[in-house]
Short mmCIF file of C-alpha atoms in Angstrom, two decimals:
data_model
loop_
_atom_site.label_atom_id
_atom_site.label_comp_id
_atom_site.label_asym_id
_atom_site.label_seq_id
_atom_site.Cartn_x
_atom_site.Cartn_y
_atom_site.Cartn_z
CA UNK A 1 122.13 8.52 74.99
CA UNK A 2 124.56 6.73 76.67
CA UNK A 3 127.47 7.99 79.08
CA UNK A 4 130.27 7.37 76.54
CA UNK A 5 128.53 9.15 73.88
CA UNK A 6 127.77 12.06 76.29
CA UNK A 7 131.33 12.23 77.22
CA UNK A 8 132.50 12.09 73.23
CA UNK A 9 130.19 14.89 72.58
CA UNK A 10 131.71 17.10 75.43
CA UNK A 11 135.32 16.61 74.41
CA UNK A 12 133.99 17.88 71.02
CA UNK A 13 132.56 20.77 72.58
CA UNK A 14 135.84 21.30 74.55
CA UNK A 15 137.96 21.16 71.11
CA UNK A 16 135.34 23.76 69.74
CA UNK A 17 136.06 26.47 72.48
CA UNK A 18 139.50 25.37 73.46
CA UNK A 19 140.47 29.06 74.38
CA UNK A 20 137.90 29.48 77.12
CA UNK A 21 137.56 25.74 78.46
CA UNK A 22 141.90 25.87 78.83
CA UNK A 23 141.21 29.33 81.25
CA UNK A 24 138.53 27.80 83.04
CA UNK A 25 140.47 24.60 83.23
CA UNK A 26 143.89 26.63 84.68
CA UNK A 27 141.63 28.25 87.48
CA UNK A 28 140.34 24.93 88.14
CA UNK A 29 144.15 23.44 88.17
CA UNK A 30 145.37 25.83 90.56
CA UNK A 31 142.69 25.80 92.97
CA UNK A 32 142.87 22.07 92.94
CA UNK A 33 146.47 22.37 93.37
CA UNK A 34 146.49 24.75 96.25
CA UNK A 35 144.26 22.53 98.16
CA UNK A 36 146.02 19.37 97.53
CA UNK A 37 149.34 20.28 97.92
CA UNK A 38 149.17 22.30 101.39
CA UNK A 39 146.85 19.41 102.42
CA UNK A 40 149.50 16.84 101.62
CA UNK A 41 152.52 18.94 102.78
CA UNK A 42 150.86 18.85 106.19
CA UNK A 43 150.05 15.42 106.10
CA UNK A 44 153.83 14.78 105.59
CA UNK A 45 154.90 16.89 108.13
CA UNK A 46 152.64 15.32 110.95
CA UNK A 47 153.99 12.01 109.93
CA UNK A 48 157.63 12.70 110.23
CA UNK A 49 156.86 14.86 113.45
CA UNK A 50 154.90 11.50 115.00
CA UNK A 51 157.94 9.31 113.59
CA UNK A 52 160.19 11.39 115.55
CA UNK A 53 158.21 11.62 118.77
CA UNK A 54 157.72 7.89 118.22
CA UNK A 55 161.32 7.23 118.33
CA UNK A 56 161.37 8.22 121.74
CA UNK A 57 158.48 6.02 122.69
CA UNK A 58 155.20 6.61 123.71
CA UNK A 59 156.08 5.72 127.68
CA UNK A 60 158.13 8.56 127.92
CA UNK A 61 157.96 11.82 130.11
CA UNK A 62 159.82 15.01 130.88
CA UNK A 63 160.07 17.23 133.54
CA UNK A 64 160.67 20.76 133.07
CA UNK A 65 160.45 23.86 134.88
CA UNK A 66 157.08 25.94 134.63
CA UNK A 67 156.71 27.74 131.32
CA UNK A 68 158.78 25.82 129.14
CA UNK A 69 156.34 22.91 128.92
CA UNK A 70 154.45 21.87 125.58
CA UNK A 71 151.78 24.43 125.17
CA UNK A 72 153.23 27.43 127.19
CA UNK A 73 154.52 29.17 124.12
CA UNK A 74 151.21 31.25 123.50
CA UNK A 75 150.88 32.54 127.21
CA UNK A 76 154.51 32.64 127.82
CA UNK A 77 154.98 36.11 128.43
CA UNK A 78 151.89 36.45 130.93
CA UNK A 79 152.79 33.11 132.86
CA UNK A 80 155.31 33.02 135.39
CA UNK A 81 158.58 30.52 134.47
CA UNK A 82 159.68 28.28 137.56
CA UNK A 83 163.13 28.01 138.69
CA UNK A 84 165.68 26.27 136.76
CA UNK A 85 166.24 22.46 137.32
CA UNK A 86 169.81 22.45 138.72
CA UNK A 87 172.16 19.54 138.23
CA UNK A 88 171.74 18.61 142.24
CA UNK A 89 167.67 18.31 141.80
CA UNK A 90 167.70 16.45 138.94
CA UNK A 91 170.54 13.63 140.17
CA UNK A 92 168.26 13.45 143.73
CA UNK A 93 164.95 13.23 141.75
CA UNK A 94 166.90 10.15 139.76
CA UNK A 95 168.03 8.49 143.03
CA UNK A 96 164.54 8.66 144.41
CA UNK A 97 162.62 7.90 141.69
CA UNK A 98 161.64 4.00 142.50
CA UNK A 99 158.94 3.50 140.10
CA UNK A 100 159.42 0.71 137.09
CA UNK A 101 161.40 3.25 134.93
CA UNK A 102 164.35 4.53 133.76
CA UNK A 103 165.69 8.08 134.41
CA UNK A 104 167.76 10.34 132.06
CA UNK A 105 169.68 13.09 132.73
CA UNK A 106 170.95 15.28 129.47
CA UNK A 107 171.66 18.90 128.91
CA UNK A 108 172.76 20.67 125.64
CA UNK A 109 175.78 22.82 125.65
CA UNK A 110 175.84 23.81 122.26
CA UNK A 111 174.18 23.91 119.22
CA UNK A 112 177.52 25.53 117.46
CA UNK A 113 180.38 22.85 118.34
CA UNK A 114 183.21 22.07 116.28
CA UNK A 115 184.80 18.71 116.39
CA UNK A 116 188.33 17.99 114.97
CA UNK A 117 190.56 15.27 114.18
CA UNK A 118 193.80 15.65 112.67
CA UNK A 119 193.50 17.69 109.85
CA UNK A 120 189.79 17.15 109.37
CA UNK A 121 187.19 19.59 110.98
CA UNK A 122 183.43 19.98 111.17
CA UNK A 123 181.29 23.28 110.49
CA UNK A 124 180.56 24.91 113.74
CA UNK A 125 176.70 23.44 113.73
CA UNK A 126 177.41 20.45 115.97
CA UNK A 127 174.92 19.70 118.86
CA UNK A 128 177.35 19.18 121.93
CA UNK A 129 175.09 17.52 124.55
CA UNK A 130 175.42 15.82 128.15
CA UNK A 131 174.31 12.87 128.89
CA UNK A 132 174.02 9.99 131.46
CA UNK A 133 174.20 5.88 130.93
CA UNK A 134 170.51 5.53 130.36
CA UNK A 135 169.85 8.47 127.64
CA UNK A 136 169.91 6.32 124.67
CA UNK A 137 167.36 4.05 125.99
CA UNK A 138 165.18 6.81 126.87
CA UNK A 139 165.58 8.88 123.57
CA UNK A 140 165.58 6.27 121.25
CA UNK A 141 169.23 6.22 120.25
CA UNK A 142 170.79 2.73 119.05
CA UNK A 143 174.68 2.07 118.60
CA UNK A 144 176.01 1.38 115.39
CA UNK A 145 179.49 0.12 116.67
CA UNK A 146 181.31 0.18 120.09
CA UNK A 147 179.61 0.82 123.33
CA UNK A 148 177.39 3.42 125.64
CA UNK A 149 178.76 5.38 128.14
CA UNK A 150 178.40 4.03 131.34
CA UNK A 151 177.58 5.12 135.27
CA UNK A 152 181.23 5.64 136.40
CA UNK A 153 181.79 7.93 133.36
CA UNK A 154 178.74 10.14 133.29
CA UNK A 155 179.04 11.22 136.73
CA UNK A 156 182.93 11.11 137.30
CA UNK A 157 184.01 13.10 134.19
CA UNK A 158 186.06 10.97 132.04
CA UNK A 159 186.59 12.35 128.74
CA UNK A 160 184.79 9.72 126.16
CA UNK A 161 182.23 10.41 123.92
CA UNK A 162 179.71 8.96 121.11
CA UNK A 163 179.38 10.40 118.08
CA UNK A 164 176.40 10.61 115.43
CA UNK A 165 176.80 9.58 111.77
CA UNK A 166 176.96 12.98 110.14
CA UNK A 167 180.02 13.97 112.46
CA UNK A 168 181.54 10.27 111.57
CA UNK A 169 181.45 10.91 107.59
CA UNK A 170 182.69 14.47 108.28
CA UNK A 171 185.53 13.72 110.29
CA UNK A 172 186.36 10.22 109.56
CA UNK A 173 185.28 10.00 105.32
CA UNK A 174 187.77 7.00 104.64
CA UNK A 175 187.97 4.75 107.86
CA UNK A 176 185.70 1.62 108.44
CA UNK A 177 183.96 1.81 112.09
CA UNK A 178 186.10 -0.23 114.05
CA UNK A 179 189.20 2.27 113.23
CA UNK A 180 186.85 5.22 114.40
CA UNK A 181 186.76 3.66 118.16
CA UNK A 182 189.53 4.71 120.36
CA UNK A 183 190.31 7.44 118.60
CA UNK A 184 190.77 11.14 119.91
CA UNK A 185 188.70 13.92 118.95
CA UNK A 186 188.45 17.70 119.94
CA UNK A 187 185.33 19.13 120.89
CA UNK A 188 185.57 22.65 121.26
CA UNK A 189 189.12 22.38 121.97
CA UNK A 190 188.79 19.70 124.72
CA UNK A 191 190.25 16.21 123.51
CA UNK A 192 187.75 13.41 124.17
CA UNK A 193 188.19 9.48 123.12
CA UNK A 194 185.35 7.82 120.91
CA UNK A 195 183.86 4.73 122.30
CA UNK A 196 180.72 4.42 120.18
CA UNK A 197 179.16 5.11 117.26
CA UNK A 198 175.57 6.27 117.05
CA UNK A 199 173.25 4.43 114.56
CA UNK A 200 171.08 6.76 112.00
CA UNK A 201 169.00 8.66 113.61
CA UNK A 202 167.53 10.89 111.16
CA UNK A 203 166.48 14.44 110.86
CA UNK A 204 163.28 16.51 111.26
CA UNK A 205 162.96 20.10 110.86
CA UNK A 206 165.36 21.65 113.43
CA UNK A 207 165.91 18.33 115.19
CA UNK A 208 169.46 17.33 114.26
CA UNK A 209 169.47 13.39 114.98
CA UNK A 210 173.05 12.57 113.44
CA UNK A 211 174.89 15.90 113.91
CA UNK A 212 175.89 15.52 117.38
CA UNK A 213 178.63 14.55 119.82
CA UNK A 214 177.19 12.86 123.35
CA UNK A 215 179.59 13.51 126.22
CA UNK A 216 179.51 12.34 130.30
CA UNK A 217 177.02 15.02 131.88
CA UNK A 218 179.30 15.88 134.58
CA UNK A 219 182.05 17.04 131.73
CA UNK A 220 179.18 19.39 130.12
CA UNK A 221 178.77 20.66 133.33
CA UNK A 222 182.52 21.28 134.13
CA UNK A 223 183.14 22.61 130.45
CA UNK A 224 180.81 24.97 129.54
CA UNK A 225 179.62 26.05 133.36
CA UNK A 226 176.06 25.76 132.73
CA UNK A 227 175.04 27.86 135.84
CA UNK A 228 171.41 29.19 134.76
CA UNK A 229 170.86 26.51 132.80
CA UNK A 230 167.73 23.81 133.26
CA UNK A 231 168.69 20.15 133.02
CA UNK A 232 166.59 17.79 131.14
CA UNK A 233 164.88 15.08 132.80
CA UNK A 234 163.28 12.48 130.73
CA UNK A 235 161.73 8.90 132.33
CA UNK A 236 160.86 6.28 130.12
CA UNK A 237 158.19 3.76 131.91
CA UNK A 238 158.65 0.05 131.09
CA UNK A 239 154.86 -0.29 131.10
CA UNK A 240 153.14 2.20 128.62
CA UNK A 241 149.73 1.69 130.29
CA UNK A 242 151.62 3.08 133.88
CA UNK A 243 152.79 6.31 132.30
CA UNK A 244 149.68 8.17 134.11
CA UNK A 245 150.92 6.38 137.62
CA UNK A 246 154.68 6.97 136.92
CA UNK A 247 153.60 10.70 135.97
CA UNK A 248 151.80 11.13 139.34
CA UNK A 249 154.45 9.41 141.19
CA UNK A 250 157.23 11.98 139.68
CA UNK A 251 155.00 15.00 140.49
CA UNK A 252 154.96 13.97 144.13
CA UNK A 253 158.98 13.12 144.14
CA UNK A 254 160.00 16.40 142.32
CA UNK A 255 157.88 18.47 144.44
CA UNK A 256 159.61 16.93 147.64
CA UNK A 257 162.93 17.55 145.45
CA UNK A 258 161.83 21.34 145.20
CA UNK A 259 160.77 21.59 148.88
CA UNK A 260 157.42 22.66 147.84
CA UNK A 261 155.03 23.51 150.48
CA UNK A 262 151.67 21.51 150.59
CA UNK A 263 149.66 24.66 149.52
CA UNK A 264 152.06 26.04 146.76
CA UNK A 265 151.67 25.28 143.45
CA UNK A 266 153.98 23.01 141.26
CA UNK A 267 156.52 25.35 139.66
CA UNK A 268 157.31 22.70 137.16
CA UNK A 269 155.66 20.71 134.65
CA UNK A 270 155.07 16.99 133.05
CA UNK A 271 154.94 16.99 129.48
CA UNK A 272 154.52 13.33 127.43
CA UNK A 273 156.08 13.18 124.16
CA UNK A 274 152.70 12.68 122.37
CA UNK A 275 151.53 16.45 123.76
CA UNK A 276 153.66 17.92 121.11
CA UNK A 277 152.18 16.00 118.56
CA UNK A 278 148.57 16.35 119.68
CA UNK A 279 149.67 20.51 119.87
CA UNK A 280 151.22 20.49 116.81
CA UNK A 281 147.83 18.40 115.27
CA UNK A 282 145.58 20.93 116.80
CA UNK A 283 147.29 24.06 115.06
CA UNK A 284 147.38 22.32 111.08
CA UNK A 285 143.19 21.68 112.02
CA UNK A 286 142.97 25.47 111.52
CA UNK A 287 145.80 25.74 108.62
CA UNK A 288 143.63 22.56 107.03
CA UNK A 289 140.43 24.49 107.21
CA UNK A 290 141.77 27.82 106.19
CA UNK A 291 143.25 25.74 102.43
CA UNK A 292 140.22 24.19 101.98
CA UNK A 293 138.04 27.65 102.51
CA UNK A 294 140.60 29.28 99.98
CA UNK A 295 140.36 26.44 97.52
CA UNK A 296 136.69 26.52 97.56
CA UNK A 297 136.78 30.63 97.11
CA UNK A 298 139.32 29.66 93.79
CA UNK A 299 136.82 27.05 92.82
CA UNK A 300 134.06 29.24 93.14
CA UNK A 301 135.46 31.60 90.38
CA UNK A 302 136.49 28.72 88.39
CA UNK A 303 132.47 27.71 88.88
CA UNK A 304 131.34 31.18 87.55
CA UNK A 305 133.68 31.11 84.36
CA UNK A 306 132.85 27.18 83.59
CA UNK A 307 128.85 28.40 83.83
CA UNK A 308 129.58 31.30 81.49
CA UNK A 309 131.48 29.18 78.93
CA UNK A 310 128.33 26.77 79.03
CA UNK A 311 125.78 29.66 78.49
CA UNK A 312 127.78 30.91 75.60
CA UNK A 313 127.63 27.11 74.50
CA UNK A 314 123.84 26.95 74.79
CA UNK A 315 123.31 29.83 72.83
CA UNK A 316 126.10 28.95 69.92
CA UNK A 317 124.50 25.22 69.55
CA UNK A 318 120.96 26.42 69.83
CA UNK A 319 120.29 25.35 66.27
CA UNK A 320 122.15 21.89 67.22
CA UNK A 321 119.93 21.26 70.07
CA UNK A 322 117.04 21.93 67.93
CA UNK A 323 117.98 19.36 65.65
CA UNK A 324 118.66 16.95 68.55
CA UNK A 325 115.44 17.25 69.69
CA UNK A 326 113.76 16.88 65.97
CA UNK A 327 115.84 13.51 65.86
CA UNK A 328 114.34 12.19 69.18
CA UNK A 329 116.29 13.51 72.26
CA UNK A 330 114.51 14.43 75.22
CA UNK A 331 114.72 16.85 77.52
CA UNK A 332 116.58 14.74 79.92
CA UNK A 333 118.87 13.67 77.43
CA UNK A 334 120.04 17.34 76.74
CA UNK A 335 119.99 17.85 80.43
CA UNK A 336 122.56 15.01 80.97
CA UNK A 337 124.56 15.78 77.62
CA UNK A 338 125.23 19.37 79.05
CA UNK A 339 126.01 18.44 82.54
CA UNK A 340 128.28 15.72 81.46
CA UNK A 341 130.05 18.34 79.51
CA UNK A 342 130.68 20.65 82.88
CA UNK A 343 131.46 17.80 84.63
CA UNK A 344 134.29 16.41 82.32
CA UNK A 345 135.79 19.79 81.91
CA UNK A 346 135.91 20.11 86.11
CA UNK A 347 137.78 16.60 85.96
CA UNK A 348 140.15 17.11 83.63
CA UNK A 349 141.10 20.11 85.57
CA UNK A 350 140.71 18.55 88.72
CA UNK A 351 142.85 15.93 87.81
CA UNK A 352 145.67 18.05 86.98
CA UNK A 353 145.66 19.78 89.86
CA UNK A 354 145.38 16.82 91.86
CA UNK A 355 148.92 15.88 89.77
CA UNK A 356 150.34 19.06 90.43
CA UNK A 357 149.26 19.27 94.16
CA UNK A 358 150.84 15.94 94.84
CA UNK A 359 153.98 16.90 93.44
CA UNK A 360 154.39 20.36 95.02
CA UNK A 361 153.16 18.71 98.57
CA UNK A 362 156.04 15.66 98.09
CA UNK A 363 158.69 19.13 97.22
CA UNK A 364 157.72 20.67 100.21
CA UNK A 365 157.78 17.68 102.20
CA UNK A 366 161.62 16.48 101.07
CA UNK A 367 162.64 20.10 101.53
CA UNK A 368 161.64 19.95 105.09
CA UNK A 369 162.57 16.62 105.49
CA UNK A 370 159.56 15.02 106.20
CA UNK A 371 157.93 11.70 105.69
CA UNK A 372 156.02 11.92 102.32
CA UNK A 373 152.45 10.17 102.63
CA UNK A 374 150.31 9.38 99.47
CA UNK A 375 147.24 11.75 99.92
CA UNK A 376 144.50 9.49 98.95
CA UNK A 377 141.74 11.38 101.11
CA UNK A 378 142.77 14.73 99.84
CA UNK A 379 142.77 13.04 95.99
CA UNK A 380 138.95 11.62 96.82
CA UNK A 381 138.67 15.30 98.59
CA UNK A 382 139.42 17.19 94.89
CA UNK A 383 137.90 14.53 92.64
CA UNK A 384 134.43 14.78 94.51
CA UNK A 385 134.78 18.70 95.26
CA UNK A 386 135.76 19.07 91.04
CA UNK A 387 132.38 16.90 90.71
CA UNK A 388 130.13 18.67 92.80
CA UNK A 389 131.47 22.28 91.09
CA UNK A 390 130.78 20.69 87.83
CA UNK A 391 127.27 19.82 88.55
CA UNK A 392 126.38 23.00 89.96
CA UNK A 393 127.97 25.16 87.35
CA UNK A 394 126.54 23.08 84.55
CA UNK A 395 123.03 22.70 85.98
CA UNK A 396 121.39 26.40 84.82
CA UNK A 397 123.12 26.10 81.54
CA UNK A 398 121.64 22.52 81.16
CA UNK A 399 118.21 23.31 82.66
CA UNK A 400 118.18 26.40 79.97
CA UNK A 401 119.35 23.88 77.10
CA UNK A 402 116.47 21.29 78.21
CA UNK A 403 113.78 23.62 77.95
CA UNK A 404 114.46 25.11 74.34
CA UNK A 405 111.70 24.88 71.64
CA UNK A 406 113.02 22.67 69.13
CA UNK A 407 111.02 24.47 66.44
CA UNK A 408 112.72 27.68 67.57
CA UNK A 409 116.00 26.43 67.83
CA UNK A 410 115.80 25.43 63.98
CA UNK A 411 115.00 28.89 63.08
CA UNK A 412 118.02 30.17 65.26
CA UNK A 413 120.76 31.76 63.01
#
């Protein structure tokens, strides 16, 4: 028999046992949907995080106090945290660092700031940060309009500010960019003149790249009185290939800034921007494995149900098998016919599961503001798994059907 004829017979058998087939299809569909959906969502989140970190550049590293670095969270209770990076230490490091790179000092004042302009007022969810003249370049921001904060403003305390796109739309809903520049806003009841509007940065998870106001570093220090906060030091190296050498240079300089003796351990850490992504990938790998195991367990129950349907089908179609053999069908023909039927049922459930799984993964990715990626690898995995399940669950019933004696089968009532 030809493959198309086998598929046609399989579809006819499915229609004759519609209710049992639908129940089995449902189990397969949900198993594949969970498998493909979760894996698709993980890929989307990873892609979004990768893009967010890429915007900072692979040539960037940060200086943080010990215990605040990537990977420190799991052992943070048992780790002694280093002293904070003070404003004076950050400035001294920046002045002494002579590697071909840009050093940026920044610090977050609050994530619950309020911005006002005349009768317009934002929600109390604005991120207020103090920055220097290098922050935009190192952090990967660009300007939509206006200019950057300069060195004199960053360390002289002039009341100027840069605002993100979300703040612009909320406070200046009907104004053009040129009209926004030089306008005066109130940030937590302190007035600032807008000198620049940031281009859209996008958001990912808790990162709010457009809901921010950037003010001079010295103003933040004076306004928020950050006595116990640790300042952020970010270094953007001119050549990505020099990142490791730049880190070694930074370690030596910051040890001197901290006044550490030769035998003392570092009380600070150097973290690269790609380190966080590697950590997330490592953790999501375990989620992938768990998802695949859960999906396989679900599909095993579907395989048992499918095998039961196929065994019942063999019993119900014993006389039909006898007639088919009497007309010249071989054992191989019968075997292929029943295997094809099992595979067709699995593939129908798998295709529905893949469709719903991709839609579910898309929904989760959009909800978490990630980047959707068509999961070709997981689609292929779903099809392959369904093929294997169909072959395994249909093999025993197919062998049983192929071994039936044609004479005894014709006598079967």
